[in-house]
Each structure stands twice: as structure tokens, then as C-alpha cells.
CSV table of C-alpha atoms and ligand atoms in Angstrom, one decimal:
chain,number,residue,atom,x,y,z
A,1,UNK,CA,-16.6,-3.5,16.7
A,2,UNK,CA,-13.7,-5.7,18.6
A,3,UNK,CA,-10.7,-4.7,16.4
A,4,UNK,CA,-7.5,-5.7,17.2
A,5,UNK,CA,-4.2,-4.1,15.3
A,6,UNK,CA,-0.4,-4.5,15.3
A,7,UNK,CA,1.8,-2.3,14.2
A,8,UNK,CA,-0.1,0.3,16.1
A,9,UNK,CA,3.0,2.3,17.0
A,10,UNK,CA,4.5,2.0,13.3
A,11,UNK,CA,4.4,4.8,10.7
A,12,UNK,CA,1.8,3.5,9.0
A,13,UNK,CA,-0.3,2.6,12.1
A,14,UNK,CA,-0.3,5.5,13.9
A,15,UNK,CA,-1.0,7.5,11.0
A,16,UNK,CA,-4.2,4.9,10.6
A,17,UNK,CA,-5.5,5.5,14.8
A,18,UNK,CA,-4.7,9.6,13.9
A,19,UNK,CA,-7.5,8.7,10.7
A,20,UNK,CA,-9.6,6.2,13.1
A,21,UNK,CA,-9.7,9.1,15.7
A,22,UNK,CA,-11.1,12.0,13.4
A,23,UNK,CA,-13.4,9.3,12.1
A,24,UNK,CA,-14.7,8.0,15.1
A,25,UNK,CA,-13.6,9.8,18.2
A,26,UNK,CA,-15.2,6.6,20.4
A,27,UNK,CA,-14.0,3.8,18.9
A,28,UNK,CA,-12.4,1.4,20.8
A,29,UNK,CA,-9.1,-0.4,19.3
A,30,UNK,CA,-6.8,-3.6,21.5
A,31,UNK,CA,-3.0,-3.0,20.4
A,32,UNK,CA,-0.7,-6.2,20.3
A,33,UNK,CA,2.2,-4.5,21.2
A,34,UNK,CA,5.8,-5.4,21.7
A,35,UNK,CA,7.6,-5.0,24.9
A,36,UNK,CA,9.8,-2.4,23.9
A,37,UNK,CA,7.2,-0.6,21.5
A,38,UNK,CA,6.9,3.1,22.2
A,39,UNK,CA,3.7,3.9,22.9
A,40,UNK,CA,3.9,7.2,23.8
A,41,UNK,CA,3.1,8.1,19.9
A,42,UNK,CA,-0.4,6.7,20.3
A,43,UNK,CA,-0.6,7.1,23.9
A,44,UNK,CA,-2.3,11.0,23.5
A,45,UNK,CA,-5.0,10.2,20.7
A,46,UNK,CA,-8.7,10.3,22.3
A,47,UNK,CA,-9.4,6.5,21.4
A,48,UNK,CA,-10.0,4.2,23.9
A,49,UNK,CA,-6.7,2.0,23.9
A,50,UNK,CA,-6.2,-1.5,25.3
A,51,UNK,CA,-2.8,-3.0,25.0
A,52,UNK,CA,-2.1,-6.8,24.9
A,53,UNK,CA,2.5,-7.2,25.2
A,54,UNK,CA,3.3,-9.9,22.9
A,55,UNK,CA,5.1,-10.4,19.5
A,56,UNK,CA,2.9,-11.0,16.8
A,57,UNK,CA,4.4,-13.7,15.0
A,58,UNK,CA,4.3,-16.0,18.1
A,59,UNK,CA,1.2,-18.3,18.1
A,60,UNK,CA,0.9,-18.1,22.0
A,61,UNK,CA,-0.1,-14.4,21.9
A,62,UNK,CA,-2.5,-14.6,19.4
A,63,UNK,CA,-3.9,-18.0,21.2
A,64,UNK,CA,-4.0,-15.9,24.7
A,65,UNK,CA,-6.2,-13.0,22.6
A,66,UNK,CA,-8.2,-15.5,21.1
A,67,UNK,CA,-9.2,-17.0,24.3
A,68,UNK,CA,-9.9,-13.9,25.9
A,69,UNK,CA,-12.0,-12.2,23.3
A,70,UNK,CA,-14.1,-12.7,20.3
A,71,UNK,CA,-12.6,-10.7,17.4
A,72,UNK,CA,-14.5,-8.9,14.9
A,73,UNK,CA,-11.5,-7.5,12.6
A,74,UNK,CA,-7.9,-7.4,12.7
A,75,UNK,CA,-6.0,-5.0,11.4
A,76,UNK,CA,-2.4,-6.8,10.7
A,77,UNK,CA,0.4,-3.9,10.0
A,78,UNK,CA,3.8,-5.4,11.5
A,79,UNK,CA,4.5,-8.2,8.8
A,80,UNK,CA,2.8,-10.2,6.3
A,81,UNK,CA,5.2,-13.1,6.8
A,82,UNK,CA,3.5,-13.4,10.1
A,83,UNK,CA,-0.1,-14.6,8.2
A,84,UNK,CA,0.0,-18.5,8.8
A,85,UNK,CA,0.9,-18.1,12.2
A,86,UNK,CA,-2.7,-15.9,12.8
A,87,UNK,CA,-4.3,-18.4,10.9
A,88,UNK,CA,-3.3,-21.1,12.3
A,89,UNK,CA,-4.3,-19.6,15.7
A,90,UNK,CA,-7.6,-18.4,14.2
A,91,UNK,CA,-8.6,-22.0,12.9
A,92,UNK,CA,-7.5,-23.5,16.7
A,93,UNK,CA,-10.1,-20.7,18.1
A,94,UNK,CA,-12.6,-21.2,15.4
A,95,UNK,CA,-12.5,-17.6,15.4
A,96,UNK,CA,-13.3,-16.1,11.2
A,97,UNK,CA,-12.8,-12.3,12.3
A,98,UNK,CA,-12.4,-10.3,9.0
A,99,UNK,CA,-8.3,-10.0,8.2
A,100,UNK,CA,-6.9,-6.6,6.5
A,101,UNK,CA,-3.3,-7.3,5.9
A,102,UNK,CA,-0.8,-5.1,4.8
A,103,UNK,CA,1.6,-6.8,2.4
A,104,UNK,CA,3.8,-5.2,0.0
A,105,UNK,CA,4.5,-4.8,-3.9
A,106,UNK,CA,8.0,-7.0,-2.6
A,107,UNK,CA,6.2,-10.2,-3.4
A,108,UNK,CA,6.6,-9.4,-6.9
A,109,UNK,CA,10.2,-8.5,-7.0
A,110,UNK,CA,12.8,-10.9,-8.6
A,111,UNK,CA,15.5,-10.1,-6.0
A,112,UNK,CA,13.6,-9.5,-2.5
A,113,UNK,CA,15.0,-11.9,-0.2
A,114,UNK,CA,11.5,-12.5,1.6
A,115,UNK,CA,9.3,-12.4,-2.0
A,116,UNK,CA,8.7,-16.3,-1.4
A,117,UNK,CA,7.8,-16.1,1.8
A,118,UNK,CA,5.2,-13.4,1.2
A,119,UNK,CA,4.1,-15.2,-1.6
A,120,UNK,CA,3.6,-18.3,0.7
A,121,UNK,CA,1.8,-16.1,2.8
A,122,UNK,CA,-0.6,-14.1,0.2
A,123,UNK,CA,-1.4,-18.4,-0.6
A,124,UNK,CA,-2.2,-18.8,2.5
A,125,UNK,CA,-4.5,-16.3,3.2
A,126,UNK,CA,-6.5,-17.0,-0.4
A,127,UNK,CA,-7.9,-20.3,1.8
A,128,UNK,CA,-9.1,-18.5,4.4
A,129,UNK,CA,-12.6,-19.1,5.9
A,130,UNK,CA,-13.4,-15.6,6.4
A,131,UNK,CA,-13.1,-12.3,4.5
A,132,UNK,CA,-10.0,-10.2,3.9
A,133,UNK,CA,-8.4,-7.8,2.3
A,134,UNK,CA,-5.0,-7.4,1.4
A,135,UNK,CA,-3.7,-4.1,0.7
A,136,UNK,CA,0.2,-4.0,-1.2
A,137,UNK,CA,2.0,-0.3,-0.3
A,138,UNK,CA,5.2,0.2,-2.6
A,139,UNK,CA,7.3,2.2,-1.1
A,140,UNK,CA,6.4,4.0,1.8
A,141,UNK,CA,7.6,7.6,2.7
A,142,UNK,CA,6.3,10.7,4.3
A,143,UNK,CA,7.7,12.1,6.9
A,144,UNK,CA,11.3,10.8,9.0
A,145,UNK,CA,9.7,7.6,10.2
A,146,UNK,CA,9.8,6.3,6.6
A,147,UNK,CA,12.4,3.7,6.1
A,148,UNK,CA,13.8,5.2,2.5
A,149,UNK,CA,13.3,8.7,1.3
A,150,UNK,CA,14.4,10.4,4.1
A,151,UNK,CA,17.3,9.2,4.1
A,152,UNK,CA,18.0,10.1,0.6
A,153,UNK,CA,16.6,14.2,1.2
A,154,UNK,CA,19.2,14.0,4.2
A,155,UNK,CA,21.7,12.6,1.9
A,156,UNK,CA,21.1,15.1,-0.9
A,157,UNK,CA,20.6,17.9,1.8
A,158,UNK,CA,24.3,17.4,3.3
A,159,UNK,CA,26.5,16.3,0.3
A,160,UNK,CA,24.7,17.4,-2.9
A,161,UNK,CA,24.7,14.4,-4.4
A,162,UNK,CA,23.5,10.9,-4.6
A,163,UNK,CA,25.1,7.6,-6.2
A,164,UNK,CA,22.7,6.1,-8.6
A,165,UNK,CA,23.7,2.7,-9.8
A,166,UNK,CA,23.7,1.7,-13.2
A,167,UNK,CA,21.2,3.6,-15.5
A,168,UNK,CA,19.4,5.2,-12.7
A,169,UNK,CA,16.5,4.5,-15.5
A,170,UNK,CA,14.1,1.8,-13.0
A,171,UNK,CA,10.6,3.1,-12.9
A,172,UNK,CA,9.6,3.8,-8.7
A,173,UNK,CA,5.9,5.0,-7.8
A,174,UNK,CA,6.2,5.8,-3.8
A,175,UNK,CA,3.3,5.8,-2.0
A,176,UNK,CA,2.7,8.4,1.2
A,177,UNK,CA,1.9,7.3,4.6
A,178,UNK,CA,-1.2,9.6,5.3
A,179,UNK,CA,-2.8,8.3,1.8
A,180,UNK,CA,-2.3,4.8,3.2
A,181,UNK,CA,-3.6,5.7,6.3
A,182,UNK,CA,-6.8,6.9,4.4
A,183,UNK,CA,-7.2,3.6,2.1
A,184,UNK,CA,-6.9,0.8,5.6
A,185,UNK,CA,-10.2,3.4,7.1
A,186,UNK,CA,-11.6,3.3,4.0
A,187,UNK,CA,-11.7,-0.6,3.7
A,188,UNK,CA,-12.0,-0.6,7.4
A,189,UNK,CA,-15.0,0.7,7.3
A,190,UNK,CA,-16.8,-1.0,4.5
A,191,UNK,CA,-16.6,-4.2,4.8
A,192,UNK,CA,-17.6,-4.7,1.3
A,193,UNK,CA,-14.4,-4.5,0.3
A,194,UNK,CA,-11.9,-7.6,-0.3
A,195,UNK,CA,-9.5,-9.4,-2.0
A,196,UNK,CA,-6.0,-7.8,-2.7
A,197,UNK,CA,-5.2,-4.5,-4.2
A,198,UNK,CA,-2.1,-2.5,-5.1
A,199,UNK,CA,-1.7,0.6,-3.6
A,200,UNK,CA,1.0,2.8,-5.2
A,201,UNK,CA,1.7,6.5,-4.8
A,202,UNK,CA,0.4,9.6,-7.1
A,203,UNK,CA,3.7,9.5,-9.4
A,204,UNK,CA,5.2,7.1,-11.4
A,205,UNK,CA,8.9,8.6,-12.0
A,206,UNK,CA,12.5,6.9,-12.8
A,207,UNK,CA,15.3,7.2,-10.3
A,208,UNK,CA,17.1,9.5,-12.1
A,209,UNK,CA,13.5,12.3,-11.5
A,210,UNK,CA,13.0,11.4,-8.3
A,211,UNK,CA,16.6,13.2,-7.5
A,212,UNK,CA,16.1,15.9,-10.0
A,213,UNK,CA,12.7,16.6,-8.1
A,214,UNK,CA,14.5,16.7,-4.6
A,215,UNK,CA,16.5,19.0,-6.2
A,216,UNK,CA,13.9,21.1,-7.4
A,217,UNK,CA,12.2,21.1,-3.9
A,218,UNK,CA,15.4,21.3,-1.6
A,219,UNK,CA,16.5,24.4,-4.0
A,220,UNK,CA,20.0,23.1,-4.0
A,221,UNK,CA,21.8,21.2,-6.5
A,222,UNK,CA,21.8,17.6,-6.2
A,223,UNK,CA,24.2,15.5,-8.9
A,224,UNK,CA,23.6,12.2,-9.4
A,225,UNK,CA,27.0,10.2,-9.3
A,226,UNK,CA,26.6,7.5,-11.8
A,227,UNK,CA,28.0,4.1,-10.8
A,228,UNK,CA,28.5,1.2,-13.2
A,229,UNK,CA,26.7,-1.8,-12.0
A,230,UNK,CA,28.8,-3.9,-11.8
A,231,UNK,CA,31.0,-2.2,-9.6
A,232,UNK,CA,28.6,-1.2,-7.6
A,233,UNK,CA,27.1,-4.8,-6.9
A,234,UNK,CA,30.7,-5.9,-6.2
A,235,UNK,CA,31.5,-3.2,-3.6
A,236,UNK,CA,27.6,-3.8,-1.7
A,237,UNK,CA,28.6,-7.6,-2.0
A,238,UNK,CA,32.3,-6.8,-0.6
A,239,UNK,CA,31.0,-4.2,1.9
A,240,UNK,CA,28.0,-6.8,3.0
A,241,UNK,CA,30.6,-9.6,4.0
A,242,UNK,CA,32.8,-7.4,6.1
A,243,UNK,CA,30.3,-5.2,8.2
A,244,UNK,CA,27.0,-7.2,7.7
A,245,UNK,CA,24.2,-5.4,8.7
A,246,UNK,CA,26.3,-2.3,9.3
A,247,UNK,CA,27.0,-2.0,5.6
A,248,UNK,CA,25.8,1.2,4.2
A,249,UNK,CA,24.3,-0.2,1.3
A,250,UNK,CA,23.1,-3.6,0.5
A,251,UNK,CA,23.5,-6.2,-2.6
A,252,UNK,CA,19.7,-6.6,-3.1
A,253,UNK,CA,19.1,-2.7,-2.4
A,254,UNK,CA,21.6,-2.6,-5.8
A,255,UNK,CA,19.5,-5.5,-7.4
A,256,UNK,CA,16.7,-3.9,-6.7
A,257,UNK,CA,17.6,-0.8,-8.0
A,258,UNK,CA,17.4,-2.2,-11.6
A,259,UNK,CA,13.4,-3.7,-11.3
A,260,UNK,CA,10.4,-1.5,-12.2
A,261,UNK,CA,8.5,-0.6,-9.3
A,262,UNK,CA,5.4,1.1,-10.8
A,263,UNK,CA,2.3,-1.1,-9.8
A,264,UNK,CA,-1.0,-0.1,-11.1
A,265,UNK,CA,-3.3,1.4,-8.0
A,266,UNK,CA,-6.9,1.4,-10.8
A,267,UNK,CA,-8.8,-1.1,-8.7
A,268,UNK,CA,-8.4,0.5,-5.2
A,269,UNK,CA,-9.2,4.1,-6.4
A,270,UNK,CA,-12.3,2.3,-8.5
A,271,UNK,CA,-13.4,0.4,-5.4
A,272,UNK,CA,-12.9,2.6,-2.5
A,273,UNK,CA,-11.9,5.8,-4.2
A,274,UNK,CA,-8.6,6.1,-3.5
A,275,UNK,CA,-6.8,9.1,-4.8
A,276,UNK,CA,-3.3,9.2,-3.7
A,277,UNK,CA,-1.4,12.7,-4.0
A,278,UNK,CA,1.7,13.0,-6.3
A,279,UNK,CA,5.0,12.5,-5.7
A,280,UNK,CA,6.1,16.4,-6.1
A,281,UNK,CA,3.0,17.4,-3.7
A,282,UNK,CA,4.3,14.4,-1.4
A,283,UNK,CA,7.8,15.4,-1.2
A,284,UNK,CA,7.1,18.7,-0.6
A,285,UNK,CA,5.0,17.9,2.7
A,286,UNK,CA,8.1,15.3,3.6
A,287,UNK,CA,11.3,18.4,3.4
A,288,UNK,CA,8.7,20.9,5.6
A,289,UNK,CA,8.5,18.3,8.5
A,290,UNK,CA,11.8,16.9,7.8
A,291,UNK,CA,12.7,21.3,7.7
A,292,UNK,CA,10.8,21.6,11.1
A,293,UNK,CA,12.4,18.7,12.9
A,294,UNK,CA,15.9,20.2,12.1
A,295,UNK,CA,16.8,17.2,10.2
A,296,UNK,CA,18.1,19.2,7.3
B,301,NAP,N1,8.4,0.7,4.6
B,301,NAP,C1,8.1,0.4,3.4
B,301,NAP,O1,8.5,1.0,2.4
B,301,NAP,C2,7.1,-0.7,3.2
B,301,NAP,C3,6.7,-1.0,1.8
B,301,NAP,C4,5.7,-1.9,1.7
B,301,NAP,C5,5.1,-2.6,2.7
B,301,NAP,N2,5.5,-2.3,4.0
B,301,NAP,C6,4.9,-2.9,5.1
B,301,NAP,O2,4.0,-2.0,5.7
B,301,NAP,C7,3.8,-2.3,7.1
B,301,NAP,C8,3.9,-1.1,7.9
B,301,NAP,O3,5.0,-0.4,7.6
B,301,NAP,P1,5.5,0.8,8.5
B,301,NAP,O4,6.4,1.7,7.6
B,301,NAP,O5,4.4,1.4,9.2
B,301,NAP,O6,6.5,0.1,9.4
B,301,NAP,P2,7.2,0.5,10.8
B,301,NAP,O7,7.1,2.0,11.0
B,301,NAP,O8,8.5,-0.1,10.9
B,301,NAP,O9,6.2,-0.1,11.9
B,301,NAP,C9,6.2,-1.5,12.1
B,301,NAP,C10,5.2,-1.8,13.2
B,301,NAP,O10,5.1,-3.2,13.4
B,301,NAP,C11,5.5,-3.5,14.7
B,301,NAP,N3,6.1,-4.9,14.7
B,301,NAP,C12,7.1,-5.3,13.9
B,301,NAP,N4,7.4,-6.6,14.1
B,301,NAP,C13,6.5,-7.0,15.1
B,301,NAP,C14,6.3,-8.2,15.8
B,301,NAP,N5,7.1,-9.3,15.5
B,301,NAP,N6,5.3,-8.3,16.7
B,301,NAP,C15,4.5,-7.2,17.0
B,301,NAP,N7,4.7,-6.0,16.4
B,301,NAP,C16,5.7,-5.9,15.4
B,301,NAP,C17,6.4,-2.5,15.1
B,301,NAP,O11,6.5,-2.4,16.6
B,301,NAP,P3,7.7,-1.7,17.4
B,301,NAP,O12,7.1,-0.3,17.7
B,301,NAP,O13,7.9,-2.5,18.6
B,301,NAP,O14,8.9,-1.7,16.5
B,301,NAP,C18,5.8,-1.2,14.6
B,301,NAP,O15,4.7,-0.9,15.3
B,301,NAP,C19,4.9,-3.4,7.4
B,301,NAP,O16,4.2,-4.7,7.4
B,301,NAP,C20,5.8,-3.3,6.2
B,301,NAP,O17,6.5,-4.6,6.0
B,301,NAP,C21,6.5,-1.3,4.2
């Protein structure tokens, strides 16, 4: 198989090639990766690894593979927003390698500030020639690499509490890296499967749980601080204009905060078996490497 991934060096990725390599030992894989990407995390698995330096949302780079090689599959982890672009390049190539895409469960949020474009995107894909397969994480965790709950078990670790805005009652189903690192193998290798499917965690649980189970599993006591809405939409607004990115929390994080994020995951496990471990089970893996890192 010519396979072709970015996002090798990601969470997600790397967690994939670790999969790929106890799979298939032999298997060779070409990585688009970005100058600056550190390769070192997938530098010391036994696949054979070719690297191609380029930025995947730039049609030159995929044009410059495409003329080099005939592609098989890719395997596109760094950004679904960056689907018409491969298209487009695959349709100048006449190249109809089979796609898996990793989207997210974003595209059906009221509030995310890319949801249109990864709509556009998901529309986009639906004409192409050849097969894919979309697969939608929610949100991802698992280990300190993971954009979000780690940086809440730090937060509860150190200060013993956590701000939850408004109710604190939204529904959140977190999904862990390794389990989605076990669903791209499975649809990478059979390529029976396509279309789009959900994939959400073990555990559907409300905000205000989630906490109460870092509690549980950090052994310390962790108090939620209720915040009224309101004010806390002004002060992530007010707080976003004066330090912009350096803002510590973020209006649509807030927005967000009040949208049900439970997505059903029925068709993937019915399809290719997929069995994701609970949230509690999940966690508990997360605090032992976050424990062992001496990040709490
Ligand atoms: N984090 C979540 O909660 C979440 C939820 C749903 C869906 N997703 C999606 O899941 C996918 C993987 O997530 P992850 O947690 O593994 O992300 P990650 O750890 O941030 O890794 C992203 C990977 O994509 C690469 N990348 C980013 N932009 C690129 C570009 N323009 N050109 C080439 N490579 C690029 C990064 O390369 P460098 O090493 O150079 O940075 C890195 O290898 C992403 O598409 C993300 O949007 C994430």
C-alpha cells in the first residue's frame, strides 16, 4: 500500500503509527510533514518512514507528491478545513486514492467559529470520485498532548477548584486518543468501510461529573465555582479584546460550554466494532501518565 498521512507527529497520529507498527511491523507510511514538526516522536517506531516537508493546506505540496507517486490511501489528521485543497489537487492528478479524514463533532456546534467551513468541507468531500471515510472525534484527551483535559486535571490538581459557567449542566462524551488510534487501523484496514461516522468516548457525563470524577480519581477535593453566564461571557469577551490570543479563556469556549456534546458512536462500533473505554477507566490512564511525567 502507498499511504500517505499528516498529522503524523500529532497526538492522534502518532498514537495511529504506534497501532500501524504492532499491526504491521513492515509497512511503509510517506509523512507530509511541516518544517518545524518534531519528528523525533515517530522517529524510533520500526516502520519504514519517508518524509515529504510541506504544509498540507498548500496545493503545491500535495501537487509535488502527486507527481511523484501514485497514492493508494491517505490518511488526513492535521485539518479537515484543508479537504478542497487535496481535492482539488487530486482531480489536477487524476489521482482517486481512498481519503480517511478526520473531522470533528465541531461541524455541528452552533457557536464553533470554523463549523461552516467544516461543513463546506464535509460537502465537498460527499462529491468525491473515490471512496472515503470520515471519522468525527469529540473531544479528544488522553494523555498531556491533548488540547483540553489536561489542562483541567492540572488546574484541579494545583488550586482545588474549577470555574464552571452557568449550569455546568451541558452533556460532554470525550473520546481517548488510543481508542481513536484503534478505529483509523480498523477502517484503514478494511477498506469496506465508508462514509462518515461519529466517534465519541465510552461516557456520556455533564460538566458538573466530569469534575466530580477528577475528584474522585485525583483523591482531593475539587469545588466547582459556579459562574453566572452572563458574567462570564462578558469577562471572556472583555479579556479576549485586551490580550487576544493570550486570553485565558475564550468567548466561544463559554458558548460552547452551554451545547450538548454527546454524539451517538452506534454505527462505528456496529460497523468496525468499535468499543471505546469509559470515561472513569480513561481518566484514570490520563492522571497516571500525567502522575509519571511530574505534571501533577
Ligand atoms: N483536539 C481535539 O479535541 C479534537 C477534537 C475533534 C477533532 N480534532 C481533530 O483531530 C485531528 C488530530 O488531532 P490531534 O489532537 O492529534 O492534533 P495535534 O496533536 O495538534 O496534531 C496535529 C497534527 O497536524 C499537523 N498539522 C497541523 N497543521 C498542519 C498543516 N497546515 N500542514 C501539515 N501538518 C499540519 C501537526 O504538525 P506539527 O507537528 O507541525 O504541529 C500535527 O502533526 C485534527 O484534525 C483536529 O482538528 C481534534
Amino acid at each position: 500500500m502507498s499511504i500517505v498521512i499528516t498529522g503524523a507527529t500529532g497526538l492522534m497520529g502518532s498514537l495511529f503509527l504506534e497501532a500501524l507498527t504492532r499491526e504491521q511491523p513492515k509497512a511503509e507510511v510517506h509523512c507530509l510533514v511541516r518544517p518545524d514538526s518534531d519528528r523525533s516522536i515517530i522517529n524510533s517506531l520500526a516502520l519504514k518512514l519517508y518524509y515529504s516537508v510541506g504544509d498540507s493546506s498548500t496545493p503545491q505540496n500535495w501537487e509535488s507528491l502527486l507527481s511523484e507517486k501514485t497514492l493508494n490511501t491517505i490518511i488526513h489528521l492535521a485539518q479537515l478545513r484543508h479537504v478542497p485543497v487535496i481535492l482539488d489537487s487530486l482531480k489536477k492528478a487524476q489521482q482517486w486514492p481512498r481519503l480517511i479524514i478526520i473531522g470533528t463533532t465541531g461541524v455541528y456546534s452552533q457557536y464553533n467559529q470554523y463549523s461552516q467551513d467544516y461543513e463546506q468541507a464535509e460537502s465537498t468531500l460527499q462529491t468525491y470520485r473515490g471512496s472515503y471515510c470520515l471519522l468525527r472525534p469529540t473531544m479528544i484527551y488522553g494523555s498531556h498532548r491533548d488540547k483540553n483535559l489536561h489542562k483541567l486535571i492540572k488546574f484541579c490538581d494545583r488550586y482545588g477548584f474549577f470555574p464552571v459557567f452557568g449550569s455546568g449542566n451541558c452533556l460532554l462524551q470525550p473520546v481517548h486518543a488510543d481508542d481513536l488510534a484503534k478505529a483509523l487501523l480498523s477502517v484503514l484496514l478494511n477498506p469496506n468501510i465508508k462514509g462518515s461516522y461519529d466517534l465519541s468516548g465510552g461516557t456520556v457525563v455533564t460538566f458538573r461529573e466530569l469534575l466530580a470524577l477528577v475528584e474522585k480519581l485525583l483523591e482531593k477535593p475539587v469545588r466547582p465555582l459556579y459562574v453566572p453566564y452572563n458574567l462570564g461571557l462578558g469577562a471572556a469577551t472583555f479579556a479576549e479584546k485586551i490580550l487576544g490570543a493570550r486570553s485565558p479563556v475564550r468567548r466561544e469556549q463559554i458558548l460552547r460550554l452551554q451545547e450538548d456534546k454527546a454524539y451517538s458512536h452506534e454505527a462505528a462500533q456496529r460497523d468496525f466494532g468499535y468499543e471505546p473505554r469509559s470515561l472513569e477507566i480513561g481518566l484514570a490512564q490520563e492522571i497516571e501518565i500525567l502522575r509519571a511525567e511530574g505534571i501533577i
